[in-house]
Tab-separated table of C-alpha atoms in Angstrom:
chain	number	residue	atom	x	y	z
A	990	MET	CA	-39.600	-7.444	64.098
A	991	SER	CA	-36.308	-8.274	62.195
A	992	PHE	CA	-34.656	-11.517	63.857
A	993	TYR	CA	-32.550	-11.215	66.976
A	994	TRP	CA	-30.943	-13.752	68.647
A	995	VAL	CA	-32.028	-13.626	72.578
A	996	LYS	CA	-29.355	-16.021	73.537
A	997	THR	CA	-25.918	-15.409	70.901
A	998	ASN	CA	-25.604	-18.762	69.221
A	999	SER	CA	-22.425	-20.364	69.583
A	1000	PHE	CA	-21.370	-20.413	66.128
A	1001	ILE	CA	-21.390	-17.111	65.898
A	1002	LYS	CA	-19.194	-15.962	69.010
A	1003	LYS	CA	-16.638	-18.584	66.939
A	1004	VAL	CA	-17.219	-16.833	63.314
A	1005	PHE	CA	-16.778	-13.667	65.311
A	1006	SER	CA	-14.505	-14.099	67.418
A	1007	LYS	CA	-12.336	-11.260	67.302
A	1008	TYR	CA	-15.324	-9.495	68.981
A	1009	CYS	CA	-16.602	-9.577	72.867
A	1010	TRP	CA	-19.234	-11.821	73.768
A	1011	ASP	CA	-19.266	-12.433	77.540
A	1012	ILE	CA	-16.221	-12.028	79.489
A	1013	PRO	CA	-15.795	-16.313	81.299
A	1014	ASN	CA	-14.893	-16.315	84.561
A	1015	ASN	CA	-15.215	-17.987	88.248
A	1016	GLU	CA	-16.814	-15.478	89.991
A	1017	LYS	CA	-20.133	-15.385	88.987
A	1018	LYS	CA	-19.799	-12.079	87.151
A	1019	ILE	CA	-22.435	-10.298	84.673
A	1020	TYR	CA	-21.412	-7.388	83.033
A	1021	LEU	CA	-24.548	-4.806	82.355
A	1022	THR	CA	-24.763	-2.997	79.442
A	1023	PHE	CA	-27.312	0.124	78.108
A	1024	ASP	CA	-27.003	1.422	74.817
A	1025	ASP	CA	-28.462	4.583	72.831
A	1026	GLY	CA	-27.952	7.269	75.933
A	1027	PRO	CA	-27.845	9.594	78.044
A	1028	THR	CA	-32.116	9.916	77.442
A	1029	PRO	CA	-32.974	12.371	80.051
A	1030	GLU	CA	-36.330	10.691	80.275
A	1031	ILE	CA	-34.614	7.123	81.514
A	1032	THR	CA	-31.013	7.566	82.211
A	1033	ASP	CA	-31.746	9.486	85.226
A	1034	TRP	CA	-33.725	6.447	86.586
A	1035	VAL	CA	-31.432	3.730	85.216
A	1036	LEU	CA	-28.493	5.016	87.323
A	1037	SER	CA	-30.828	5.186	90.552
A	1038	GLU	CA	-31.975	2.002	89.910
A	1039	LEU	CA	-28.707	0.829	89.843
A	1040	LYS	CA	-27.652	2.373	93.068
A	1041	LYS	CA	-30.220	0.614	95.016
A	1042	PHE	CA	-28.015	-2.306	94.250
A	1043	ASP	CA	-24.625	-1.182	93.837
A	1044	ALA	CA	-24.198	-2.246	90.321
A	1045	LYS	CA	-21.901	-0.387	88.026
A	1046	ALA	CA	-22.669	-1.105	84.255
A	1047	THR	CA	-21.121	0.009	81.281
A	1048	PHE	CA	-22.808	2.379	78.743
A	1049	PHE	CA	-22.839	2.694	75.171
A	1050	CYS	CA	-23.676	5.826	74.446
A	1051	ILE	CA	-24.506	7.790	70.903
A	1052	GLY	CA	-22.478	10.886	70.660
A	1053	LYS	CA	-25.618	13.262	69.770
A	1054	ASN	CA	-26.971	12.245	72.609
A	1055	ILE	CA	-23.784	12.665	74.565
A	1056	LYS	CA	-23.718	16.908	73.306
A	1057	ALA	CA	-26.929	17.206	74.500
A	1058	ASN	CA	-27.101	15.885	77.723
A	1059	LEU	CA	-23.836	16.710	79.073
A	1060	ALA	CA	-24.746	17.162	82.844
A	1061	LEU	CA	-26.459	13.969	82.724
A	1062	PHE	CA	-23.655	12.117	80.882
A	1063	GLU	CA	-21.567	13.520	83.387
A	1064	LYS	CA	-23.191	11.449	85.860
A	1065	LEU	CA	-22.603	8.432	84.313
A	1066	ILE	CA	-18.764	9.035	84.864
A	1067	THR	CA	-18.888	9.877	88.524
A	1068	GLU	CA	-21.101	8.144	89.996
A	1069	GLY	CA	-18.324	4.520	88.539
A	1070	HIS	CA	-19.618	3.636	84.966
A	1071	SER	CA	-17.909	2.356	82.417
A	1072	ILE	CA	-18.547	4.630	78.826
A	1073	GLY	CA	-18.346	2.936	75.472
A	1074	ASN	CA	-18.744	4.203	71.997
A	1075	HIS	CA	-21.846	3.851	69.995
A	1076	THR	CA	-21.170	6.424	66.868
A	1077	MET	CA	-22.461	9.998	66.876
A	1078	ASN	CA	-25.430	9.100	65.269
A	1079	HIS	CA	-26.788	5.419	66.294
A	1080	VAL	CA	-24.951	4.409	62.598
A	1081	ASN	CA	-25.846	0.875	60.749
A	1082	GLY	CA	-22.409	-0.302	59.692
A	1083	TRP	CA	-24.301	-2.811	56.489
A	1084	LYS	CA	-25.757	0.539	54.867
A	1085	SER	CA	-22.710	2.874	55.667
A	1086	HIS	CA	-19.506	3.443	53.447
A	1087	THR	CA	-16.661	2.471	55.231
A	1088	ASN	CA	-15.178	6.169	55.397
A	1089	GLU	CA	-18.294	7.826	56.662
A	1090	TYR	CA	-18.974	5.075	58.881
A	1091	ILE	CA	-14.905	5.506	60.668
A	1092	GLU	CA	-15.752	9.076	60.757
A	1093	ASN	CA	-18.801	8.987	62.670
A	1094	VAL	CA	-17.063	7.011	65.136
A	1095	LYS	CA	-14.538	9.255	65.446
A	1096	ASN	CA	-17.132	11.862	65.493
A	1097	CYS	CA	-18.373	10.214	69.168
A	1098	ALA	CA	-14.163	9.796	69.845
A	1099	ASP	CA	-14.496	13.604	70.154
A	1100	ILE	CA	-16.683	14.175	71.674
A	1101	LEU	CA	-16.173	11.435	74.322
A	1102	ASP	CA	-12.437	12.530	74.795
A	1103	GLU	CA	-13.902	16.512	75.604
A	1104	GLN	CA	-15.090	15.092	78.621
A	1105	GLU	CA	-11.800	15.096	80.612
A	1106	LYS	CA	-13.360	12.545	83.012
A	1107	ALA	CA	-14.289	9.966	80.617
A	1108	THR	CA	-12.399	7.481	80.162
A	1109	HIS	CA	-14.196	5.191	77.623
A	1110	HIS	CA	-11.326	3.159	77.027
A	1111	LEU	CA	-11.663	2.349	73.911
A	1112	LEU	CA	-15.276	0.405	73.284
A	1113	PHE	CA	-17.393	0.073	70.973
A	1114	ARG	CA	-20.564	-1.497	70.401
A	1115	PRO	CA	-21.820	-0.922	66.692
A	1116	PRO	CA	-25.692	-0.005	66.363
A	1117	TYR	CA	-27.812	-2.798	66.039
A	1118	GLY	CA	-25.038	-5.476	66.201
A	1119	LYS	CA	-24.240	-4.391	62.651
A	1120	ILE	CA	-20.619	-4.006	60.970
A	1121	LYS	CA	-18.680	-4.600	58.010
A	1122	LYS	CA	-15.484	-6.546	58.122
A	1123	ALA	CA	-13.586	-3.739	57.060
A	1124	GLN	CA	-15.169	-1.292	59.738
A	1125	SER	CA	-13.856	-3.695	62.151
A	1126	LYS	CA	-10.721	-4.270	60.864
A	1127	ILE	CA	-10.298	-0.352	61.000
A	1128	LEU	CA	-11.678	0.553	64.269
A	1129	ARG	CA	-9.614	-2.706	65.803
A	1130	LYS	CA	-6.628	-1.304	64.481
A	1131	LEU	CA	-7.396	2.118	66.115
A	1132	GLY	CA	-7.451	0.019	69.245
A	1133	TYR	CA	-11.347	-0.499	69.863
A	1134	LYS	CA	-12.413	-3.900	71.266
A	1135	ILE	CA	-15.906	-4.482	69.687
A	1136	VAL	CA	-18.061	-5.488	72.432
A	1137	MET	CA	-21.623	-7.545	71.040
A	1138	TRP	CA	-23.570	-9.626	73.826
A	1139	ASP	CA	-23.721	-12.722	75.477
A	1140	VAL	CA	-27.753	-12.288	76.317
A	1141	LEU	CA	-30.309	-9.845	74.406
A	1142	SER	CA	-33.240	-8.542	76.632
A	1143	ALA	CA	-34.898	-7.540	73.524
A	1144	ASP	CA	-36.162	-4.497	75.423
A	1145	PHE	CA	-36.860	-2.387	72.454
A	1146	ASP	CA	-39.149	-5.169	70.748
A	1147	GLN	CA	-42.405	-3.598	71.535
A	1148	SER	CA	-44.058	-6.474	70.031
A	1149	ILE	CA	-42.873	-8.336	73.699
A	1150	THR	CA	-44.464	-8.351	77.114
A	1151	PRO	CA	-42.352	-6.557	79.969
A	1152	GLU	CA	-42.525	-10.618	81.219
A	1153	LYS	CA	-40.674	-11.849	78.161
A	1154	CYS	CA	-38.089	-9.272	78.584
A	1155	LEU	CA	-37.521	-10.174	81.798
A	1156	GLU	CA	-37.270	-14.084	81.173
A	1157	ASN	CA	-35.133	-13.425	78.817
A	1158	VAL	CA	-32.600	-12.292	80.972
A	1159	THR	CA	-33.371	-14.164	83.953
A	1160	LYS	CA	-33.183	-17.541	81.564
A	1161	ASN	CA	-30.343	-16.798	79.784
A	1162	VAL	CA	-27.468	-15.201	81.750
A	1163	LYS	CA	-24.706	-17.234	82.873
A	1164	SER	CA	-21.402	-16.166	84.729
A	1165	GLY	CA	-19.309	-13.658	82.127
A	1166	SER	CA	-22.919	-12.911	80.731
A	1167	VAL	CA	-22.824	-9.694	78.658
A	1168	ILE	CA	-26.108	-7.844	79.142
A	1169	VAL	CA	-28.033	-5.514	77.077
A	1170	PHE	CA	-30.095	-3.035	77.608
A	1171	HIS	CA	-31.638	0.391	76.272
A	1172	ASP	CA	-32.213	3.288	77.955
A	1173	SER	CA	-34.058	4.550	75.422
A	1174	ILE	CA	-37.839	5.916	75.288
A	1175	LYS	CA	-38.881	3.605	73.060
A	1176	ALA	CA	-37.331	0.669	75.497
A	1177	SER	CA	-38.505	2.563	78.801
A	1178	PRO	CA	-41.590	-0.141	78.948
A	1179	ASN	CA	-40.090	-2.665	78.846
A	1180	LEU	CA	-37.443	-1.897	80.452
A	1181	ARG	CA	-39.012	-0.307	83.156
A	1182	PHE	CA	-40.102	-3.159	84.102
A	1183	ALA	CA	-37.258	-5.893	83.683
A	1184	LEU	CA	-34.295	-4.105	84.983
A	1185	PRO	CA	-35.089	-3.582	88.386
A	1186	ARG	CA	-36.731	-7.436	89.180
A	1187	THR	CA	-33.850	-8.250	87.187
A	1188	LEU	CA	-31.230	-6.825	89.176
A	1189	HIS	CA	-32.859	-8.232	91.667
A	1190	PHE	CA	-32.784	-11.689	90.467
A	1191	LEU	CA	-28.815	-11.734	89.864
A	1192	LYS	CA	-28.501	-10.409	93.209
A	1193	GLU	CA	-30.383	-12.858	94.835
A	1194	ASN	CA	-28.545	-15.635	92.780
A	1195	GLY	CA	-25.207	-14.136	93.881
A	1196	TYR	CA	-24.070	-13.012	90.684
A	1197	LYS	CA	-21.548	-9.830	90.774
A	1198	PHE	CA	-21.771	-6.804	88.339
A	1199	ASP	CA	-18.618	-5.371	86.866
A	1200	ILE	CA	-17.478	-2.959	84.027
A	1201	ILE	CA	-16.518	-4.105	80.908
A	1202	HIS	CA	-12.546	-2.552	80.482
């Protein structure tokens, strides 16, 4: 398993200060985000769990998954969640030529724009959190807000236990945290354990759920 920070290092936030890592506030608002969907096998369940706690979230969607699951994508919109661009094909920016990467993002944007109700607010999260400086510069000039994270649940890591996935969030969350989960098949064993318990923990501890604009 490659190295990753569960709690993003403050030095990294300062060095890459043009990215959104958290959204500080005094109201105990936190920002749940989900990457890689919509995925029929798990996204519907995620929506059901969020509804139980009257929680809204931001979904960073892959263009090809939107195209394959339009009804499910529309459900994200109608239930009041925010939508972000996660490229057309889950592309790794570090391994991609800049022009090809930007084109891939635009292809996903075209899919989003085809859905009349989808106001995706020009939010973008690079798959794997990997994006080159030149790619970032172009996207920001196009008006995109590049959203990273403060807390990584690591639900995608099949070497950790579901209990550890839950702990990654509950031990590191604070007011303003942007928290990452994945509505993907790979992450689903950890997600199905951690998400309901995370939602309960946050509600019990007075946190409020908000979407990213």
